[in-house]
Coordinates of C-alpha atoms in Angstrom, one line a residue:
X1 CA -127.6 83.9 91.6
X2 CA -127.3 87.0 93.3
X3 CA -130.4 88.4 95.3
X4 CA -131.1 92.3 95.7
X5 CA -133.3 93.1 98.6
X6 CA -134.7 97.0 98.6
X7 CA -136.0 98.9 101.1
X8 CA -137.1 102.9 102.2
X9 CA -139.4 103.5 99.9
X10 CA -142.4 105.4 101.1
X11 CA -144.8 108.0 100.5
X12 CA -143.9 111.7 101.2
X13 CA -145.4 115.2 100.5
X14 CA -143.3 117.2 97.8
X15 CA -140.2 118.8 98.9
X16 CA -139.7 115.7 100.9
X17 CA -136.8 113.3 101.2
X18 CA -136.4 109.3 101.2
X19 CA -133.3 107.3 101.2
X20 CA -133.7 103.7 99.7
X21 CA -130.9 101.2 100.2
X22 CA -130.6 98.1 97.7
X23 CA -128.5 94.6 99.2
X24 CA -126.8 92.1 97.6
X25 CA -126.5 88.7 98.6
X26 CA -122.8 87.2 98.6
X27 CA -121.2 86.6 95.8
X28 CA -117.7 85.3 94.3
X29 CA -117.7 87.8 92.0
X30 CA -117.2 91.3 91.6
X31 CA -120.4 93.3 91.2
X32 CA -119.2 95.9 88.9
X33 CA -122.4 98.3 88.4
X34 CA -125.6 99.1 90.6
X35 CA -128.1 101.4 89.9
X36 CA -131.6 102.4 90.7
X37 CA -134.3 102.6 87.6
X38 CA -138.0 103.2 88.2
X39 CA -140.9 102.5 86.2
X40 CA -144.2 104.7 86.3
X41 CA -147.4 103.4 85.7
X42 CA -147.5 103.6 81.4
X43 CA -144.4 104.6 81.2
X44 CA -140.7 102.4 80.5
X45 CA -138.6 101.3 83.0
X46 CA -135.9 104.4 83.0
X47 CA -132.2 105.1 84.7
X48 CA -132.5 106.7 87.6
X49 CA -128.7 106.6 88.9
X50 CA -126.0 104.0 88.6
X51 CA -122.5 104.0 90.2
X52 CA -119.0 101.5 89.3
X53 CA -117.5 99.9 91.3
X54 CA -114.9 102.7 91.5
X55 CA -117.4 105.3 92.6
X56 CA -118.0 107.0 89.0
X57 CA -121.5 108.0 89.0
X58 CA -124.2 108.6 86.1
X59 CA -127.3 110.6 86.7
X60 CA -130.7 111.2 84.5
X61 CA -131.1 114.6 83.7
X62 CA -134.3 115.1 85.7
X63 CA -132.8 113.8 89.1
X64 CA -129.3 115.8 89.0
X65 CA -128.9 118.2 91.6
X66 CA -132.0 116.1 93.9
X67 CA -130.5 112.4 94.3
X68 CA -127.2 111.2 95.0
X69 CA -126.3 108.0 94.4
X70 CA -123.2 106.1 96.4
X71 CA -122.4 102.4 97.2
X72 CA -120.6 100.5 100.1
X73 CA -118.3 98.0 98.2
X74 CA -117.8 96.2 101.6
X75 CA -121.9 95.5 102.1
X76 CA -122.3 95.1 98.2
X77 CA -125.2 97.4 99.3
X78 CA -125.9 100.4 97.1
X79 CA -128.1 103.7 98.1
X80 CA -130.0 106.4 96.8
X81 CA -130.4 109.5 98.7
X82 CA -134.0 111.6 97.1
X83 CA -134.4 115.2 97.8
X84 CA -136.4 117.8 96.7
X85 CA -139.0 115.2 96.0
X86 CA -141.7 115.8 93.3
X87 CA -145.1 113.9 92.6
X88 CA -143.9 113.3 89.5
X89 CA -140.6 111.2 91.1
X90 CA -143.7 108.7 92.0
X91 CA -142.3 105.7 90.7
X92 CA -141.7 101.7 91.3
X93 CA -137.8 102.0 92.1
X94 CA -136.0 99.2 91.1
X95 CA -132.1 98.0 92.2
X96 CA -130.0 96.8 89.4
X97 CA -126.8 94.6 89.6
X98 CA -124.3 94.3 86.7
X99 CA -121.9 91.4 87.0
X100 CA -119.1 91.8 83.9
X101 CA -117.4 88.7 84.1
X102 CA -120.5 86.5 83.8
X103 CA -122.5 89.2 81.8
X104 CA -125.1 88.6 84.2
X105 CA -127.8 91.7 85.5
X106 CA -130.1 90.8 88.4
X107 CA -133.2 92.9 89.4
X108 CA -134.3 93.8 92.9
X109 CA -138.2 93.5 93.7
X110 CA -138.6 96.9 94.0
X111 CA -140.0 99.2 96.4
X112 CA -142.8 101.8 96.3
X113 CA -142.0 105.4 96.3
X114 CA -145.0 108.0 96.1
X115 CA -144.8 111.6 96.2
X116 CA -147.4 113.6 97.2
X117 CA -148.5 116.9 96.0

């Protein structure tokens, strides 16, 4: 069982910046993909960001160009850097961790963000 543990959300007036960071507990295996999704109230849990283990990074088409996503393979912690911040970013962010071998997923708590306008 691996456990995520978020944190830095917040709430910030547009134009604003927050920087959340997800970590994951130790594991003996290789956590090959994390990402950050968020779910708005009504709407579906969507991708935000993820990264691989080898730095290769996938972006949703409304973030690219605000958020940058990176990871720190030695802390199994994985960040997300939001600028340019809009109200409609105002979102639960979630952490997401992708184990292959074991194709297991595990699911932070997630973490407030709210962007005022």
């Amino acid at each position: 069982q691996v456990q995520l543990v978020e944190s830095g959300g917040g709430l910030v007036q547009a134009g604003g910046s927050l920087r959340l960071s997800c970590a994951a507990s130790r594991t003996p295996f290789s956590i090959n993909k994390m990402g950050w999704y968020r779910q708005a109230p009504g709407a579906q849990r969507e991708l935000v960001a993820d990264i691989n283990s080898g730095g290769s990074t996938n972006y949703a088409d409304s973030v690219k160009g605000r958020f940058t996503i990176s990871r720190d393979n030695t802390k199994n912690t994985v960040y997300l850097q939001m600028n340019s911040l809009k109200p409609e970013d105002t979102a639960v962010y979630y952490c997401k961790a992708e184990i292959s071998l074991i194709s297991k997923s595990y699911w932070g708590q997630g973490t407030q963000v709210t962007v005022s306008s």
